[in-house]
XYZ file of C-alpha atoms in Angstrom:
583
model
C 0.000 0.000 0.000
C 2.479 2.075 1.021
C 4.324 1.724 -2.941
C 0.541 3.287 -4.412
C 1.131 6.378 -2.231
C -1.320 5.797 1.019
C -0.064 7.122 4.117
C 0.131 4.523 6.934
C -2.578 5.116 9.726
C -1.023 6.498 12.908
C -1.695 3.438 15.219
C 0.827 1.056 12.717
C 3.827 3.740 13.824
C 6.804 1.933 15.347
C 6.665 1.523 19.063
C 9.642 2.917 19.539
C 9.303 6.013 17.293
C 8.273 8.952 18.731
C 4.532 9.352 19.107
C 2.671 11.047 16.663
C 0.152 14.156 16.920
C -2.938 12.879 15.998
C -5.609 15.083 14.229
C -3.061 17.702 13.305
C -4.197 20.981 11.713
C -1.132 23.583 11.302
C -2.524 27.240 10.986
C -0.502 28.787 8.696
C -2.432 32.091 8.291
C -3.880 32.138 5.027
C -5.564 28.122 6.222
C -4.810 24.935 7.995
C -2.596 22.354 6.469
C -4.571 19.427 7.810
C -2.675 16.607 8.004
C -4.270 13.308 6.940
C -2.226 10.390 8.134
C -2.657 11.641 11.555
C -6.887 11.750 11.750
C -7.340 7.780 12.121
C -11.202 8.211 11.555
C -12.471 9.815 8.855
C -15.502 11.848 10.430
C -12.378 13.450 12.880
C -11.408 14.746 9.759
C -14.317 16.268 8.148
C -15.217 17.611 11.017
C -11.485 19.678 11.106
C -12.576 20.437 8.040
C -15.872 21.886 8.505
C -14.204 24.514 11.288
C -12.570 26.308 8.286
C -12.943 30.037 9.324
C -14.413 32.342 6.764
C -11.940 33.799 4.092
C -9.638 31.248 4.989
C -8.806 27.804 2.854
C -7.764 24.682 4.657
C -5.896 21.841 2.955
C -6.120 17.877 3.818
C -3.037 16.723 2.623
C -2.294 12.877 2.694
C -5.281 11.774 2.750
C -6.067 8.148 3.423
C -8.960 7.202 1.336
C -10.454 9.986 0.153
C -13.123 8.399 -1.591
C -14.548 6.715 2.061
C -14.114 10.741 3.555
C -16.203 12.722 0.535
C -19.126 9.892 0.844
C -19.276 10.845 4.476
C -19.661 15.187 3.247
C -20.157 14.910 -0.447
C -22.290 18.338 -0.194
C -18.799 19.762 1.725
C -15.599 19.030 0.895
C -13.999 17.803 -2.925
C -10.882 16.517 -4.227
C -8.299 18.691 -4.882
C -7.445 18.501 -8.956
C -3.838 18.957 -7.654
C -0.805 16.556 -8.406
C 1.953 15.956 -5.323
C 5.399 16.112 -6.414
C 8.084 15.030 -4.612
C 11.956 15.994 -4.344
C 14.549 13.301 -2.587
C 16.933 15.186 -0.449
C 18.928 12.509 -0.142
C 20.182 12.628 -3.699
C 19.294 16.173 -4.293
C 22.704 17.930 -5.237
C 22.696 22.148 -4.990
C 22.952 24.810 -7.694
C 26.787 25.764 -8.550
C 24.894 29.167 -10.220
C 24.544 31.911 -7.498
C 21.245 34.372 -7.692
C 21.983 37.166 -9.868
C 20.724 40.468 -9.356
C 18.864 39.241 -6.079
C 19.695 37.334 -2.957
C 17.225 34.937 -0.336
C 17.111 35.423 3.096
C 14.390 34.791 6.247
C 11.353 37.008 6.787
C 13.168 39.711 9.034
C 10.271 42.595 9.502
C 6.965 43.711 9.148
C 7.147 45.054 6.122
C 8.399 41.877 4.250
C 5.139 40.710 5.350
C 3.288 43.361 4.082
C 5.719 42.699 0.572
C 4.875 38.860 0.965
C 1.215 39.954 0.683
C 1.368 42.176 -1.816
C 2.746 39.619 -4.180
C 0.150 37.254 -2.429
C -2.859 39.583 -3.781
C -1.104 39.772 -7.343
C -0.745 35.990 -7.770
C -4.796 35.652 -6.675
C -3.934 34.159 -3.423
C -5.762 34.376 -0.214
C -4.104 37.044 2.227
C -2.409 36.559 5.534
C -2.643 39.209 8.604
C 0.678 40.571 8.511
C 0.990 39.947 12.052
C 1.018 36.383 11.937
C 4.034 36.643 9.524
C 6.091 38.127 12.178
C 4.154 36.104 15.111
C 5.733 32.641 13.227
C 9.112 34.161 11.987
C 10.775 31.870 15.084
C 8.322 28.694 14.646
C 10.235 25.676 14.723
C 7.701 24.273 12.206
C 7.175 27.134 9.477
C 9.908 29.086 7.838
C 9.666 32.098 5.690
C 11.786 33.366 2.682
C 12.126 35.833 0.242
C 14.056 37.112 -2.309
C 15.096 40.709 -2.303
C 16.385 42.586 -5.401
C 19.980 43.893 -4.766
C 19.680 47.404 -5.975
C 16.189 48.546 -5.204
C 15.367 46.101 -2.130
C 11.849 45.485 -3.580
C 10.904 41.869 -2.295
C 10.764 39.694 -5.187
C 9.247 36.566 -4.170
C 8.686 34.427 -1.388
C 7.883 30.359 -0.532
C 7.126 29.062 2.909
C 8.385 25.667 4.076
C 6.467 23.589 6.837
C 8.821 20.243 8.775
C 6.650 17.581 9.474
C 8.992 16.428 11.839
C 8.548 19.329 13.940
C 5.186 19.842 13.225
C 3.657 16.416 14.162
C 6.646 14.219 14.762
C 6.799 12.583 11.308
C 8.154 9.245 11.413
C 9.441 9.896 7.662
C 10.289 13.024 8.395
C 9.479 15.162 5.580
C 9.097 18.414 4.900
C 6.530 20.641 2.140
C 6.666 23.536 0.627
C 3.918 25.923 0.419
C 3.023 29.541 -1.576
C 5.508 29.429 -3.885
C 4.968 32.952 -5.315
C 6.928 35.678 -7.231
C 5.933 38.952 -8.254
C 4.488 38.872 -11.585
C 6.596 42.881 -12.483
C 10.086 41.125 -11.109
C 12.905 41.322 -13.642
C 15.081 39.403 -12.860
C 14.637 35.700 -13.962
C 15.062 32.736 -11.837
C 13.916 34.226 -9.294
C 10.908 30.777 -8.380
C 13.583 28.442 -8.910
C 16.118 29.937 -6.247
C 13.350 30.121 -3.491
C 12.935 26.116 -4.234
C 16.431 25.372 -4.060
C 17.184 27.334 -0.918
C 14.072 25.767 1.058
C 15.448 22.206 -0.091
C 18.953 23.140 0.981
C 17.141 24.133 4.080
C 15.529 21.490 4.767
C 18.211 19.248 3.591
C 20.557 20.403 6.206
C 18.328 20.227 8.812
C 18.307 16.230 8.246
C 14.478 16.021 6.426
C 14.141 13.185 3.930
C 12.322 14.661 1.064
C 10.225 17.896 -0.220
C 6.692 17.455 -1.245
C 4.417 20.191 -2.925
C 1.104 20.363 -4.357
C 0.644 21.803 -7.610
C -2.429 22.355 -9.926
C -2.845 19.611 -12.394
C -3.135 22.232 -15.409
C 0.019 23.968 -14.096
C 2.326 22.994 -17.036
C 4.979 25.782 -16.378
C 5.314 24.971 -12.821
C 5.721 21.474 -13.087
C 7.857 21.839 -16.217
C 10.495 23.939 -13.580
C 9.854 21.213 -10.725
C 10.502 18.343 -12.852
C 13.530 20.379 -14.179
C 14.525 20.558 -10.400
C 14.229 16.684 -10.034
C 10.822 16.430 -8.234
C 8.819 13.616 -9.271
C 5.400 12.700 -9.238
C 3.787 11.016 -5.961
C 0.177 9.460 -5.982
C -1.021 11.255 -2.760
C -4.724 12.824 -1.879
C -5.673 16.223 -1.280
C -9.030 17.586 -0.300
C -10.334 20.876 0.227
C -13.770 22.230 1.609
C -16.093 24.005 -0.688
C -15.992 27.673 -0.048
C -16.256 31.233 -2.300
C -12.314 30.733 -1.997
C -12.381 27.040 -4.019
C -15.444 27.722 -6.137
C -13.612 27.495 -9.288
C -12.022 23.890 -8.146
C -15.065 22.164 -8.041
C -17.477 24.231 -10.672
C -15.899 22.257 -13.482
C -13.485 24.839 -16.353
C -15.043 27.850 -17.293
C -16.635 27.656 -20.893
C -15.388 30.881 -22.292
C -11.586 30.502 -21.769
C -10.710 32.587 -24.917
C -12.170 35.789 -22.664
C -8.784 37.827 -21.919
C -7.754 38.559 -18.115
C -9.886 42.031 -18.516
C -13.024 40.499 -19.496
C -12.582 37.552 -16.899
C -12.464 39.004 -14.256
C -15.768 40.620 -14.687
C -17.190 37.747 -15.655
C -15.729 35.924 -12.621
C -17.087 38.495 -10.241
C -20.416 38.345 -11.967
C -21.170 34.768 -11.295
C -19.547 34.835 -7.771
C -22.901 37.075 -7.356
C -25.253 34.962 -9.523
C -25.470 37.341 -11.864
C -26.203 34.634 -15.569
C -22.880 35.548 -17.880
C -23.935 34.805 -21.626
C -20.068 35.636 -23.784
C -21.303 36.621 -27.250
C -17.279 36.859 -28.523
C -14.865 36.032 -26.503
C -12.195 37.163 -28.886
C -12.811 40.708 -28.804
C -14.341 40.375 -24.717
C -17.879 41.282 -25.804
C -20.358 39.934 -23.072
C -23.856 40.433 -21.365
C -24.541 40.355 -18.136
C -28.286 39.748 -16.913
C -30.193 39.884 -13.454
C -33.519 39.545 -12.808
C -34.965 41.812 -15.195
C -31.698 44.023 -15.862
C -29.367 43.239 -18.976
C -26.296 45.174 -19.733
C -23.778 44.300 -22.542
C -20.197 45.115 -22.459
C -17.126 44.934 -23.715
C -14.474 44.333 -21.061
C -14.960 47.504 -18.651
C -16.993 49.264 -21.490
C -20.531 48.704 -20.979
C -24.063 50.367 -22.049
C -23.954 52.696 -19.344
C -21.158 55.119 -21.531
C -22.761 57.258 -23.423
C -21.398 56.977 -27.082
C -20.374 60.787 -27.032
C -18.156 59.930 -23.773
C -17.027 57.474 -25.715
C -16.029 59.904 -28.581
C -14.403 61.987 -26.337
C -11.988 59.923 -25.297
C -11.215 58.264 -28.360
C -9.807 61.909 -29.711
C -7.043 62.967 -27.939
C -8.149 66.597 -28.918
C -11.437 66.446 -27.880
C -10.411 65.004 -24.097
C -7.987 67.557 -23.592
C -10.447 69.975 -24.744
C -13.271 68.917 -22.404
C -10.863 68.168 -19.040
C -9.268 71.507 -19.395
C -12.481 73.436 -19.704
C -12.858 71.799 -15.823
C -10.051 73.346 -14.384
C -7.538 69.871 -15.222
C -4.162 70.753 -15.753
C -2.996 70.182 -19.456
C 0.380 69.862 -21.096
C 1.281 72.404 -24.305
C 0.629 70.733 -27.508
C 0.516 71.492 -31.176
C -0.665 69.783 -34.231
C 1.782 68.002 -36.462
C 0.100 69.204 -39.091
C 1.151 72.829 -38.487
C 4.470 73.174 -40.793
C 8.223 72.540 -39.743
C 8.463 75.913 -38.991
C 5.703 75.738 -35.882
C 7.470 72.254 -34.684
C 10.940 73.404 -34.981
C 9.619 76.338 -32.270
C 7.676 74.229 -30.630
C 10.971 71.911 -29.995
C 13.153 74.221 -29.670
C 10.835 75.997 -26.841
C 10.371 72.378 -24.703
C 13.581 70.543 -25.911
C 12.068 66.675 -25.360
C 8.663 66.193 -26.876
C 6.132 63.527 -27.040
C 4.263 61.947 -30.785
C 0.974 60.453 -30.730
C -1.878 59.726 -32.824
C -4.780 61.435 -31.636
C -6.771 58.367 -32.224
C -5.009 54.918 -30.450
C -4.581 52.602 -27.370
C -2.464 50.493 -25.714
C 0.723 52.978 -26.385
C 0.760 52.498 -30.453
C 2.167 54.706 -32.107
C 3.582 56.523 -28.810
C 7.133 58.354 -29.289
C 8.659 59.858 -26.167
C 11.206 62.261 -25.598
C 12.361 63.190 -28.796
C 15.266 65.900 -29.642
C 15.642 66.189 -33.086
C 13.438 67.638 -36.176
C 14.575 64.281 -37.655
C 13.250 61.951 -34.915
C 10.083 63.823 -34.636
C 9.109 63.514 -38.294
C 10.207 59.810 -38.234
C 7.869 59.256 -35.446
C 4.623 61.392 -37.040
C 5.109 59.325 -40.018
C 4.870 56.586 -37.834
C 1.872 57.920 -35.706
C 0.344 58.800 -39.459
C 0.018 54.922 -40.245
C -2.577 54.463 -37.115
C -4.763 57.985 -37.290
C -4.426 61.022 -40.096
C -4.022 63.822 -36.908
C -1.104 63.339 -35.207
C -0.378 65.594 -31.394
C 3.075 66.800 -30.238
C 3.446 67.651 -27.013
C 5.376 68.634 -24.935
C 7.551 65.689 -22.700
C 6.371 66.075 -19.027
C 8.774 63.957 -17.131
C 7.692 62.180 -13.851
C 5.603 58.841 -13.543
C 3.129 57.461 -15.208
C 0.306 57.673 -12.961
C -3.010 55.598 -13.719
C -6.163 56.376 -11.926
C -9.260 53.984 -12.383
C -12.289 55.682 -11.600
C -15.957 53.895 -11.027
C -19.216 56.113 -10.291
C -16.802 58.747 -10.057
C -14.958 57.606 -6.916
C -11.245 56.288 -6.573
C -10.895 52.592 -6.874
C -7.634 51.961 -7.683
C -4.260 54.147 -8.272
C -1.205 52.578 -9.964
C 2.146 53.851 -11.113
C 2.691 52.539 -14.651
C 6.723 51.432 -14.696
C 8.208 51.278 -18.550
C 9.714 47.751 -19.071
C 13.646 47.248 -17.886
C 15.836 44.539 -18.583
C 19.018 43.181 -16.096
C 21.841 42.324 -17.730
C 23.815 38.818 -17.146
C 27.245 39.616 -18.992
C 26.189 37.177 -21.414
C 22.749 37.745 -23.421
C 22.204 40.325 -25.876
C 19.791 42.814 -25.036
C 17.707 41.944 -27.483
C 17.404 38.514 -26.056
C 17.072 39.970 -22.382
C 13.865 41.519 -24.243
C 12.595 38.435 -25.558
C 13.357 36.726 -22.328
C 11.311 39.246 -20.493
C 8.656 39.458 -23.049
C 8.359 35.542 -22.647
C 7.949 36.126 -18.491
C 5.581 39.318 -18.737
C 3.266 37.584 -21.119
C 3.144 34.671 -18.741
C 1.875 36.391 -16.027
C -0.726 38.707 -17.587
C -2.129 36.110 -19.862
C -0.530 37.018 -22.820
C -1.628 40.552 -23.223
C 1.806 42.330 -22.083
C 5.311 41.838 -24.596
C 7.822 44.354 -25.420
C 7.830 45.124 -29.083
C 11.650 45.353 -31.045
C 9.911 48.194 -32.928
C 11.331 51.720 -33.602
C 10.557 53.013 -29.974
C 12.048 50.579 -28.079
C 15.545 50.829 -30.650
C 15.283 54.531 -30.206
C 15.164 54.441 -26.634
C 18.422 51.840 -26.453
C 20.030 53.929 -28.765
C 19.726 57.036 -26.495
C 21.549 55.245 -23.199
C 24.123 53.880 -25.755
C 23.503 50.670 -26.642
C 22.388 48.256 -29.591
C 20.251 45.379 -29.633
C 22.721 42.829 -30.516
C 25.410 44.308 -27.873
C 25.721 42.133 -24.317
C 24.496 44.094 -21.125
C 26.898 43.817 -18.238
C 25.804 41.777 -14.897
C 23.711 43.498 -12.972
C 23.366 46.564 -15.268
C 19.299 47.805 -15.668
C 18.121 49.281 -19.180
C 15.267 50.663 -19.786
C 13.890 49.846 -22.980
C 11.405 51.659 -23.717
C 10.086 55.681 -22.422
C 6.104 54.246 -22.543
C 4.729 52.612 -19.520
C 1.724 50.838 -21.144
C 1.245 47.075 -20.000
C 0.562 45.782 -23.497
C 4.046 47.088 -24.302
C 5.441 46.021 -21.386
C 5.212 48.103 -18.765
C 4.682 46.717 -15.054
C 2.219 48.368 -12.848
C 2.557 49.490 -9.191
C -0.066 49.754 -7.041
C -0.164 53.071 -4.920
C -3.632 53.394 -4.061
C -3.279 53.896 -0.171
C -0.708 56.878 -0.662
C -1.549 59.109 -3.789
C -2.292 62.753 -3.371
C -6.016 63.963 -2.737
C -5.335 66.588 -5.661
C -4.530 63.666 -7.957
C -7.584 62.083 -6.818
C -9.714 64.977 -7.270
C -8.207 65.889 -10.847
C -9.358 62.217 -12.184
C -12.576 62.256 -10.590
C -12.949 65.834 -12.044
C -11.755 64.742 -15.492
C -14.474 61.653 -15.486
C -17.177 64.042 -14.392
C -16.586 66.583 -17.283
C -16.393 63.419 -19.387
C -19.251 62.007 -18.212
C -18.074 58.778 -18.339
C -19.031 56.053 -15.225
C -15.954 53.844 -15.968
C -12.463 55.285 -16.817
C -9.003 55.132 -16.496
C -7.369 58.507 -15.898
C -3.722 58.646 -17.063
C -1.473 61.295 -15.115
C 2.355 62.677 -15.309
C 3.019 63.164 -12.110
C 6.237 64.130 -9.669
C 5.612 61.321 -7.266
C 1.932 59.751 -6.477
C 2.397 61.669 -3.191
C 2.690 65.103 -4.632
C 0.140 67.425 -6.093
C 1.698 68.228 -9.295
C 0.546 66.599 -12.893
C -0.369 66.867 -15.955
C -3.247 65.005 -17.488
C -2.288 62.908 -20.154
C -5.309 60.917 -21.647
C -8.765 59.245 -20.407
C -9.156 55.785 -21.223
C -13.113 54.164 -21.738
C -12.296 50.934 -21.469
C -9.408 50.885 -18.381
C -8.219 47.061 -17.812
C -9.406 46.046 -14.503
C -6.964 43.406 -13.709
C -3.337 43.742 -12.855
C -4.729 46.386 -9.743
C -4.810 43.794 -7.144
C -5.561 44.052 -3.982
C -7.846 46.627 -5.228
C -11.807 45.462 -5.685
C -12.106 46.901 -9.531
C -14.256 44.320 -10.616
C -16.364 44.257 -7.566
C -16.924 47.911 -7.904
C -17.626 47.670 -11.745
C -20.201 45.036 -11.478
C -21.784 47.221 -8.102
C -22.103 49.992 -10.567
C -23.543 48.098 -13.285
C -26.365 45.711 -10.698
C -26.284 48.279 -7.377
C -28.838 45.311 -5.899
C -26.753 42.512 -6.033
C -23.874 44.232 -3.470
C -25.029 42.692 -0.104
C -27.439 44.919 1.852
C -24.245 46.062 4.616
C -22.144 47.113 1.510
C -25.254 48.791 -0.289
C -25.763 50.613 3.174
C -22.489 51.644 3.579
C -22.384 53.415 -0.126
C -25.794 54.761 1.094
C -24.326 56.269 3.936
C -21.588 57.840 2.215
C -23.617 59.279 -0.497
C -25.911 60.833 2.380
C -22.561 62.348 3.746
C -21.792 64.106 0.674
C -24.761 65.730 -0.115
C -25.015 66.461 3.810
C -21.271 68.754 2.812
């Protein structure tokens, strides 16, 4: 039994092994790891189980048949569609290859546990009070690591080990490792593979036997880098309780996975709520959504409730600068390309860096920034000129890219927009650093975010010195491109908690003399924390992904079916409402 993967029970131990824990359940913040082999009846178990607290997700692990525990709470609990792999320490042999560009260490402070969440919340996983972080750095049981980018010291990922041994007195004395997760902006690569390799080192010294992980069947680039790292697969149970948390374990694959991230997940949050979803094409993300006797199409976050001259407005750059400056926004200078080389040369000579752009566009095509020369500049119109016959100069604002989604004209979520940046190893070219990073940005935003080896990006290499085909030094940073957008690249920051009330109030001012219910405001700014900008553009269709931990979803599908908020949010909103109108 034991060679088909079933844990022995815990009353066939040796006598003279130390005794086992029975019925242990390790809280590990975010859930219990429940540990099967040492529940010897199954309704001990389910019962564990069934004192999951709310927002929380508890995992069975070695379960000891699970068929005989879901026929005693089929309505309950589920299998887990996760394989267990498996690495032998005793034949495991270490990395010669240092980290580059990053090192690991313990969880040291509070605010590694605030990092640890952060990345948490961008990966989708469920959160963990920060104080229980630092509560558990000493446990004998759990240990903590990240990796922490050398330069910046921006925590770059994190993975949490748990020793049976110490946890329940293991007889086989393994070990597991648990929320494996990097940051889906980090540049450097390698960074997953490290934090696996340093907890089996770990655990390795400390005398365990083996590694085991859980890993979702579907997974194929996970296990593809834990089969790489010589983990193998084991035939071992796990089972989870249904919960909101899970739903999307035991619902069976969503029919419409051709939806990109931005339509999914609006159509995620719309069935959480029971709202019916019917996708009408899930190439371009067109979708209705229908409750009771309410139906609302939409496209992505563009829905019926934009008016179609809101939507003109901020499809023509001209026309949204137009309308936002009438309302008191602050604008940068611009001119028309169209206006002779006589009006641009001025115009160039008077701001020295400016910016090309079609007045028609999205997703940064056709964007030129910082431009010097008459030359460059009517390269890049002629460029902007194949996308939309008006093309804007303007003049280069530097600062950050600062975007500001706004729903029923209230703040939901602030992000600083980062343009993409390579590392350099001393060996790759930079244009393979690109296509390296390319490969690892589209991987964690679905495939909508690449960097393009188009003019811009050259340009921009040119400018610190470089060509594509030269090598970039170890440890070196590039910025390749001047645009921050996250189809070209860009990696987004979220800053929500600490921008500047006059940024706030100069994107909710902008959407109201729009009149537009859902947009993303994009701003120039000093720093998120400072009052100075320049409005850039108005977006009617903002993606609402990529802004975790920040509810944009939940307050795009409030705005769209007010009724199906529960009745303490809807009071709440209520409440507030009353309080402005009361000032």
């Amino acid at each position: 039994m034991r060679e088909h993967g079933l844990k022995p029970p815990i009353d066939n131990q040796s006598s003279d092994a130390p005794a086992v824990t029975a019925d242990c359940a390790l809280d590990l913040g975010w859930g219990r790891l429940i540990f099967g082999q040492t529940f010897s009846e199954p309704e001990r178990l389910v019962a564990t189980l069934e004192g999951e607290l709310p927002d929380r997700r508890d995992i069975a692990v070695y379960v000891r048949d699970p068929h005989v525990l879901l026929a005693n709470a089929p309505q309950e609990i589920f299998l887990d569609p996760s394989h267990t792999f498996r690495l032998d320490l005793s034949t495991y042999r270490a990395s010669k290859r240092a980290p580059s560009g990053f090192f690991l260490r313990r969880l040291t402070s509070q605010a590694d546990a605030e990092e640890i969440n952060r990345i948490y919340a961008g990966r989708g996983m469920v959160p963990v009070p920060p104080d229980f972080f630092w509560s558990k750095r000493d446990a004998r049981s759990i240990c903590y690591f990240v990796a922490e980018d050398e330069v910046s010291g921006e925590i770059l990922g994190t993975v949490t080990g748990v020793d049976h041994f110490r946890a329940f007195n293991d007889p086989e004395r393994g070990g597991s490792l648990w929320c494996l997760a990097v940051d889906p902006q980090a540049r450097h690569p390698g960074v997953g593979q490290a934090l696996v390799r340093h907890l089996a080192e770990y655990f390795a010294a400390r005398g365990l036997a083996y590694l085991d992980l859980s890993v979702m069947h579907d997974n194929d680039q996970a296990i593809a880098l834990y089969e790489k790292l010589g983990f193998h697969r084991v035939p071992y149970f796990t089972v989870k309780r249904k919960n909101l948390i899970n739903e999307t374990l035991y619902t069976g694959p969503d029919v419409d996975d051709a939806l990109n991230p931005y339509a999914t997940i609006i159509v995620r949050e719309a069935r959480r709520r029971g709202i019916r979803v019917e996708v009408t094409d899930a190439e371009h993300g067109f979708f209705s959504l229908s409750q009771g006797g309410r139906t609302i199409r939409c496209r992505e976050s563009l829905s019926e409730l934009t008016s179609a001259v809101a939507m003109s407005i901020c499809d023509d750059k001209t026309a949204t600068r137009k309308v936002v400056e009438g309302a008191g926004v602050h604008v940068p200078a611009q001119l028309l390309a169209s206006a002779g080389d006589e009006a641009l040369e001025t115009f160039l000579r008077e701001h020295g860096k400016v910016v090309v752009k079609p007045a028609r566009g999205e997703q940064g095509r056709g964007v030129s920034v910082g431009l010097t020369s008459m030359d460059d500049m009517r390269a890049a119109i002629d460029e902007a000129r194949q996308l939309c016959d008006t093309v804007l100069v303007e003049e280069c604002v530097e600062g950050q890219d600062l975007r500001l989604i706004v729903i029923n004209y209230r703040l939901v979520a602030a992000a600083i927009r980062r343009p993409p940046t390579i590392v350099g190893n001393g060996r790759s070219t930079i244009r393979e650093l690109i296509e390296a990073q390319s490969r690892r940005r589209g991987a964690a935003t679905g495939g909508e975010s690449h960097i393009p080896l188009d003019a811009e990006t050259g340009r921009t290499i040119a400018q610190a010195g470089y060509t594509l085909d030269d090598a970039l030094e170890s440890g070196t940073q590039l910025q390749v491109r001047r645009t921050a957008n996250l189809h070209t690249g860009g990696t987004i920051h979220d800053v929500t908690d600490i921008v500047h009330p006059v940024l706030v109030e100069a994107a909710v001012r902008s959407a109201r003399a729009i009149d537009i219910p859902v947009t993303g405001i994009d701003l120039m700014v000093a720093s998120p924390t400072e009052a100075d900008y320049r409005f850039i553009e108005a977006n009617e269709r903002p993606g609402l992904a990529n802004h975790e931990p920040q509810p944009t979803a939940e307050r795009f599908v409030d705005l769209l079916f007010p009724l199906s908020m529960p009745s303490t949010a809807r009071q709440v909103v209520a409440d507030q409402h009353a309080n402005q109108g009361a000032t």
